[in-house]
Amino acid sequence: MTKKFSVPRGTSDILPEDISLWQEIEAISRNLLDIYNYKEIRTPIFEEIGLFKRSLGQTSDIVNKQLLQLASEKEEGFVLRPEGTASVVRSYIENGLDRKDNLSKLFYFGQMFRGERPQKGRLRQFNQVGVEAIGPNTCSPYLDAEVISLSVTLLEAFGVKDYELKINTLGTLEDKENFSKMLKNGLKDKISNLCDDCRDRFNRNVFRILDCKSSRCQEVVADLKEDNSYLSEESLQYYNKVKEALDILGVKYKECSNLVRGLDYYTHVVFEISSSSLGSQNALGAGGRYNSLVSQLGGSAVDAVGFALGIERILLAIEGKKVSNIKLLDCYVIALDESLFQKAFEILKTLRESGISADISYKATSLKNQMRYANKSCARKTIILGQDELEKGLITLKDMETGEQLQCSFEEIVNKIKE
Ligand code: AMP
């Protein structure tokens, strides 16, 4: 028997019947991002593996377990991008965007790839809409607040209702180092109570223990007596200003000292948005400030803040939402006999050249059959072309909603359809 092929595990097809919702998400995003003055950037879907090792950190789960590598002779080859920030920063440096604008406000749409164990809401290929605001001397609590506010404004515009925004601060790189020491101190006597992964994380990336999903680790973490003494006075003031600006913008948030984000590049404010309607994979999006990443990747000292939202999770969160704009076809052309196709094709060409969306069945089956195709195409009008009519230079035009029919000459068709 011939082998049937299936879509790879952890990926999915988006069929024409579902595409309107995707297009709507994209249209809403573009509209809002334009209002906030963000410009689109497109980068390749694969990059050098070193880019992600250097930016996300050797100890992050993404780099350790989830990179999908392309076959290569070289040891350090290419991987499918697992996220967008590193690529955008690579492009920012490579194209000298810092010389073009003081602040580059960039956004992207695109597929991301992670070799995860697939489950509901956790895919190997998924889509994100992301925002990065990058520029020298642009570290400002107002920009952070704007970026955070934009992320929830987007979610609300998509129709996501029940979401929770959590924020925290990691402070500067120095503060982060102090935070790491503080955590290690608090955890060192409890290592044996941690899961295998977290025992490993203790030395490699202690922050990750804070967001481990295992109940054993969550109990240990709940007992930790954390405070924000690791933060310098300056970092604390900065954080307070971010919160003030969020209040001005009317953004509701919950402070969460356990929120650390597992990637090396975050400093200062980090945030995550989750939805209680989603089960275990409940993160809709996340982001934060990453002031040292540009220089870490070979650029100059440039500040940056951004976020990424997961489109598939958003679609799960708004499941059942009606799509308002099912695409209608303006006109379906029916030729009742094979010999009429030449004329039918001429008509089809004229319609399309006049900006009228039009289609045809390509085979002169029965009128009933072709009417069925016209209905399935959601056609507003149908042109019926028969031998008698052709001889008189006429066609029959049927309004598919009212059922009304009229005859008109070839020259009148375009105007009658546009009426
Ligand atoms: P992250 O870069 O991991 O913070 O991801 C940002 C957002 O992308 C998450 O909040 C999710 O909404 C989405 N996301 C991340 N990983 C996956 C995945 N494997 N499958 C589907 N969506 C994902």
XYZ file of C-alpha atoms and ligand atoms in Angstrom:
442
model
C 0.000 0.000 0.000
C 1.248 3.517 -0.772
C 2.420 5.354 2.315
C 0.228 8.271 3.365
C 2.099 11.260 4.710
C 1.015 13.173 7.802
C 1.797 16.652 9.039
C 4.906 16.425 11.284
C 4.145 16.023 15.006
C 3.828 19.344 16.780
C 2.951 21.240 13.601
C -0.400 21.871 11.950
C -1.963 22.924 8.691
C -3.965 26.126 8.651
C -6.789 25.402 6.244
C -8.581 27.997 4.109
C -11.649 27.755 6.387
C -9.540 28.906 9.369
C -7.401 31.458 7.601
C -9.758 34.426 8.158
C -9.070 34.365 11.877
C -5.304 34.376 11.253
C -5.672 37.232 8.803
C -7.806 39.107 11.302
C -5.144 38.691 14.015
C -2.532 39.960 11.586
C -4.686 42.897 10.433
C -5.496 43.952 14.014
C -1.803 43.712 14.904
C -0.643 45.725 11.900
C -3.215 48.419 12.586
C -2.289 48.787 16.252
C 1.457 48.508 15.672
C 1.189 51.230 13.058
C -0.675 53.436 15.549
C 2.184 52.901 18.021
C 4.721 53.664 15.231
C 6.338 50.216 15.002
C 7.789 49.115 11.631
C 7.879 45.560 10.340
C 11.136 43.635 10.031
C 11.527 40.186 8.417
C 14.526 38.006 9.132
C 15.353 34.475 7.893
C 13.803 31.508 9.663
C 17.218 29.964 10.230
C 20.318 31.458 11.773
C 23.731 30.381 13.024
C 23.414 28.239 16.122
C 25.943 30.451 17.929
C 23.556 33.404 17.781
C 21.112 31.648 20.088
C 23.783 30.116 22.302
C 25.256 33.558 22.884
C 21.957 35.400 23.375
C 19.646 32.952 25.164
C 22.457 31.464 27.228
C 24.041 28.006 27.158
C 21.976 26.965 30.157
C 18.539 27.868 28.839
C 16.148 25.026 28.039
C 15.772 26.329 24.506
C 19.491 26.030 23.754
C 19.956 22.820 25.718
C 17.021 20.809 24.542
C 14.942 22.512 21.897
C 17.065 23.772 19.021
C 16.211 22.155 15.696
C 19.451 21.942 13.794
C 19.749 21.774 10.027
C 22.004 19.046 8.663
C 25.447 20.498 8.121
C 29.020 19.384 7.580
C 30.134 21.944 10.116
C 29.813 21.327 13.828
C 28.463 24.829 14.410
C 25.779 24.910 11.749
C 22.374 26.508 11.401
C 19.216 26.079 13.450
C 15.605 26.989 12.823
C 14.974 30.091 14.893
C 13.371 29.304 18.270
C 12.431 32.958 18.916
C 12.640 36.352 17.253
C 14.639 38.681 19.499
C 18.132 37.359 18.740
C 17.541 37.534 14.974
C 16.171 41.080 15.172
C 19.173 42.181 17.237
C 21.551 40.439 14.799
C 19.922 42.331 11.953
C 19.918 45.617 13.909
C 23.692 45.352 14.374
C 24.473 44.012 10.896
C 22.475 46.731 9.135
C 23.627 49.563 11.388
C 20.063 50.477 12.324
C 21.393 52.519 15.234
C 22.702 55.017 12.664
C 19.276 55.313 11.022
C 17.036 55.992 14.006
C 17.657 56.905 17.589
C 15.016 54.386 18.595
C 14.167 51.533 16.209
C 10.629 50.402 16.965
C 10.372 47.062 15.184
C 7.816 44.270 14.967
C 7.728 40.846 13.358
C 5.326 38.043 12.574
C 6.602 34.599 11.981
C 7.066 30.935 12.643
C 9.315 29.835 15.487
C 10.620 26.304 15.978
C 11.349 24.392 19.159
C 11.953 20.662 19.525
C 9.535 20.288 22.419
C 7.352 17.339 23.402
C 4.113 18.383 21.712
C 0.896 18.816 23.675
C -2.092 21.149 23.539
C -0.706 24.676 23.171
C 2.880 23.416 22.892
C 4.019 22.974 19.333
C 7.256 22.435 17.458
C 6.331 25.081 14.928
C 4.296 28.005 16.205
C 3.746 31.650 15.322
C 4.559 34.781 17.217
C 3.919 38.457 16.836
C 6.739 40.295 18.546
C 7.936 43.805 19.221
C 11.447 45.119 19.895
C 12.279 48.749 20.726
C 16.048 49.178 20.406
C 18.249 52.256 20.579
C 21.202 53.868 22.335
C 20.267 55.708 25.538
C 16.634 54.720 25.291
C 16.343 52.930 28.633
C 13.225 54.607 29.949
C 10.496 53.395 32.291
C 7.977 55.111 29.990
C 9.095 53.021 27.035
C 8.896 49.864 29.173
C 5.386 50.799 30.247
C 4.391 51.525 26.645
C 5.704 48.161 25.462
C 3.922 46.294 28.267
C 0.746 48.234 27.632
C 0.964 47.486 23.900
C 1.144 43.753 24.607
C -2.107 43.765 26.586
C -3.772 46.193 24.195
C -3.055 43.721 21.387
C -4.506 40.829 23.399
C -7.649 42.817 24.170
C -8.016 43.801 20.532
C -7.833 40.091 19.589
C -10.716 39.449 21.995
C -8.761 37.800 24.831
C -10.727 38.536 27.992
C -9.363 36.672 30.943
C -5.655 37.303 31.172
C -3.278 38.186 33.950
C -0.200 40.360 33.584
C 2.645 39.632 35.995
C 5.670 41.876 36.290
C 8.967 41.801 38.151
C 12.394 43.362 37.961
C 15.780 41.682 37.808
C 17.686 44.951 38.037
C 21.026 45.501 36.323
C 23.439 42.665 35.476
C 25.137 43.337 38.820
C 21.828 43.163 40.704
C 21.020 39.973 38.852
C 24.297 38.473 40.054
C 23.362 39.413 43.643
C 19.913 37.902 43.097
C 21.512 34.668 41.902
C 23.749 34.547 45.017
C 20.749 35.207 47.261
C 18.771 32.409 45.649
C 21.659 29.975 45.905
C 22.027 30.808 49.578
C 18.358 30.201 50.212
C 18.310 26.956 48.250
C 21.623 25.352 49.107
C 20.245 23.285 51.999
C 17.228 22.154 50.019
C 18.891 20.850 46.876
C 17.890 17.259 47.663
C 14.198 18.292 47.645
C 14.429 19.625 44.095
C 13.597 17.718 40.902
C 16.492 16.314 38.832
C 16.348 19.177 36.368
C 16.469 21.808 39.097
C 19.391 20.160 40.870
C 21.213 20.683 37.628
C 19.838 24.221 37.319
C 21.167 25.149 40.768
C 24.660 25.600 39.364
C 23.844 26.337 35.756
C 20.917 28.780 35.980
C 19.423 29.084 39.419
C 16.667 31.459 38.231
C 15.025 28.655 36.322
C 14.199 26.885 39.594
C 11.764 29.688 40.366
C 9.535 28.877 37.424
C 9.839 25.079 37.510
C 6.430 23.448 37.106
C 7.148 20.465 39.414
C 5.150 20.616 42.661
C 8.245 19.589 44.707
C 10.180 22.580 43.451
C 7.219 24.914 43.796
C 6.974 23.955 47.499
C 10.670 24.682 48.025
C 10.354 27.987 46.190
C 7.251 28.974 48.209
C 9.326 28.623 51.401
C 12.065 30.934 50.170
C 12.287 34.200 52.013
C 12.943 36.452 49.090
C 13.012 40.181 49.157
C 14.268 42.703 46.685
C 17.401 43.575 48.648
C 19.443 42.447 45.645
C 18.277 45.574 43.813
C 20.315 48.766 43.813
C 18.502 51.959 44.813
C 18.633 53.074 41.198
C 17.061 49.849 39.889
C 14.344 50.063 42.514
C 13.533 53.628 41.523
C 13.454 52.642 37.883
C 11.021 49.816 38.643
C 8.778 52.133 40.655
C 8.622 54.495 37.695
C 7.617 51.656 35.366
C 4.766 50.832 37.739
C 3.715 54.487 37.970
C 3.672 54.737 34.174
C 1.600 51.540 33.952
C -0.866 53.082 36.404
C -1.090 56.199 34.234
C -1.853 53.982 31.235
C -4.480 52.096 33.250
C -2.698 48.731 32.860
C -3.535 46.254 35.626
C -0.639 44.079 36.785
C 0.376 41.789 39.579
C 3.875 41.924 40.991
C 5.453 38.524 41.183
C 8.888 38.093 42.725
C 9.206 34.575 41.266
C 8.958 35.805 37.715
C 12.482 35.681 36.323
C 12.267 34.408 32.715
C 14.833 31.727 31.977
C 16.853 33.578 29.380
C 20.186 35.195 30.110
C 19.469 38.386 28.243
C 16.835 39.943 30.490
C 17.664 42.781 32.876
C 15.361 45.213 34.731
C 11.672 44.709 34.024
C 10.327 41.316 32.925
C 6.690 40.402 32.340
C 4.493 37.519 31.391
C 0.834 37.331 30.421
C -1.128 34.170 31.093
C -4.687 32.995 30.711
C -6.478 30.775 33.217
C -8.551 29.261 30.396
C -5.548 27.510 28.857
C -4.519 24.670 31.186
C -0.849 23.879 31.698
C 0.506 25.792 28.670
C -1.041 29.039 29.838
C 1.490 31.707 28.786
C 0.109 33.963 26.071
C 3.197 36.085 25.825
C 6.206 37.441 27.613
C 8.928 40.003 27.399
C 11.181 42.406 29.183
C 14.161 44.696 28.952
C 17.492 43.384 27.637
C 20.002 46.205 27.769
C 23.139 44.118 27.393
C 22.157 41.877 24.500
C 23.199 44.154 21.642
C 26.736 44.540 22.988
C 26.837 40.840 23.872
C 26.196 40.099 20.194
C 28.962 42.410 19.020
C 27.084 45.712 18.725
C 27.571 48.888 20.712
C 26.044 49.563 24.122
C 22.394 49.873 23.143
C 19.255 49.542 25.238
C 16.313 47.381 24.263
C 12.926 46.129 25.406
C 10.410 43.829 23.740
C 7.892 41.003 23.912
C 6.481 38.120 21.910
C 2.917 36.803 21.897
C 2.094 33.235 20.836
C -0.633 33.288 18.170
C -1.751 29.639 18.561
C -2.267 30.168 22.315
C -4.209 33.362 21.601
C -6.451 31.437 19.209
C -7.055 28.825 21.921
C -7.921 31.603 24.365
C -10.500 33.106 22.015
C -11.804 29.746 20.782
C -15.314 29.985 19.444
C -14.989 33.615 18.460
C -17.014 34.205 15.308
C -15.105 35.429 12.309
C -16.866 38.502 11.070
C -15.578 38.559 7.535
C -16.115 35.281 5.703
C -14.680 36.100 2.323
C -17.378 36.278 -0.357
C -16.701 35.808 -4.040
C -18.137 38.617 -6.193
C -19.106 36.416 -9.120
C -19.157 32.807 -10.283
C -19.224 32.145 -14.028
C -21.171 29.139 -15.314
C -20.774 27.934 -18.904
C -23.466 25.453 -19.871
C -21.453 23.823 -22.630
C -17.778 23.122 -23.300
C -17.980 25.191 -26.519
C -18.871 28.293 -24.459
C -15.678 28.285 -22.453
C -13.838 30.666 -24.770
C -16.419 33.367 -24.136
C -16.678 32.446 -20.440
C -12.921 32.890 -20.113
C -13.065 36.289 -21.784
C -15.753 37.358 -19.315
C -13.715 35.991 -16.382
C -10.670 37.977 -17.537
C -12.691 41.210 -17.867
C -14.207 40.739 -14.399
C -10.839 40.169 -12.744
C -9.244 43.098 -14.586
C -12.042 45.279 -13.201
C -11.178 44.196 -9.654
C -14.132 41.819 -9.327
C -13.228 38.522 -7.637
C -14.439 35.765 -9.912
C -14.167 32.054 -10.512
C -15.403 29.328 -12.828
C -15.877 25.541 -12.606
C -13.513 24.702 -15.523
C -15.862 21.889 -16.594
C -19.279 22.263 -18.233
C -21.190 19.934 -15.902
C -24.951 20.359 -15.305
C -26.376 23.735 -14.273
C -27.429 22.240 -10.922
C -23.926 21.014 -10.272
C -22.265 24.304 -11.158
C -24.825 26.222 -9.060
C -23.733 24.068 -6.123
C -20.106 25.099 -6.701
C -21.211 28.743 -6.890
C -22.956 28.388 -3.520
C -19.942 26.712 -1.957
C -17.744 29.589 -3.168
C -20.075 32.005 -1.305
C -20.641 33.856 -4.583
C -22.778 36.978 -4.427
C -23.714 36.798 -8.108
C -23.602 34.149 -10.807
C -23.278 34.606 -14.538
C -24.940 31.892 -16.608
C -23.833 31.582 -20.187
C -25.914 29.414 -22.577
C -25.742 28.871 -26.344
C -28.945 30.866 -27.123
C -27.771 33.783 -25.017
C -24.315 33.804 -26.560
C -25.886 34.148 -30.006
C -27.849 37.194 -28.794
C -24.784 38.668 -27.033
C -26.440 38.300 -23.606
C -25.810 36.562 -20.296
C -28.092 35.786 -17.335
C -27.026 37.383 -14.065
C -28.402 35.822 -10.894
C -28.348 37.489 -7.478
C -27.555 34.569 -5.167
C -29.105 36.214 -2.106
C -32.486 37.270 -3.547
C -32.656 34.695 -6.353
C -33.540 37.485 -8.831
C -32.372 36.981 -12.416
C -31.912 39.463 -15.228
C -30.381 39.454 -18.661
C -27.744 41.917 -19.757
C -25.297 42.448 -22.582
C -21.595 41.557 -22.250
C -20.704 45.262 -22.041
C -23.038 45.823 -19.089
C -21.776 42.938 -16.915
C -19.116 44.813 -14.926
C -21.425 47.703 -14.006
C -24.316 45.384 -13.104
C -22.090 43.392 -10.760
C -20.652 46.517 -9.154
C -24.139 48.007 -8.684
P 8.822 32.586 25.037
O 9.807 33.098 24.055
O 9.080 31.158 25.430
O 8.574 33.479 26.186
O 7.461 32.531 24.215
C 6.618 33.639 24.022
C 5.236 33.101 23.736
O 5.267 32.227 22.594
C 4.709 32.213 24.846
O 4.111 32.996 25.853
C 3.700 31.367 24.109
O 2.487 32.071 23.923
C 4.352 31.166 22.765
N 5.074 29.863 22.723
C 6.300 29.582 23.212
N 6.628 28.298 22.980
C 5.586 27.751 22.334
C 5.320 26.443 21.808
N 6.194 25.461 21.884
N 4.121 26.232 21.201
C 3.205 27.244 21.085
N 3.418 28.481 21.557
C 4.582 28.741 22.171
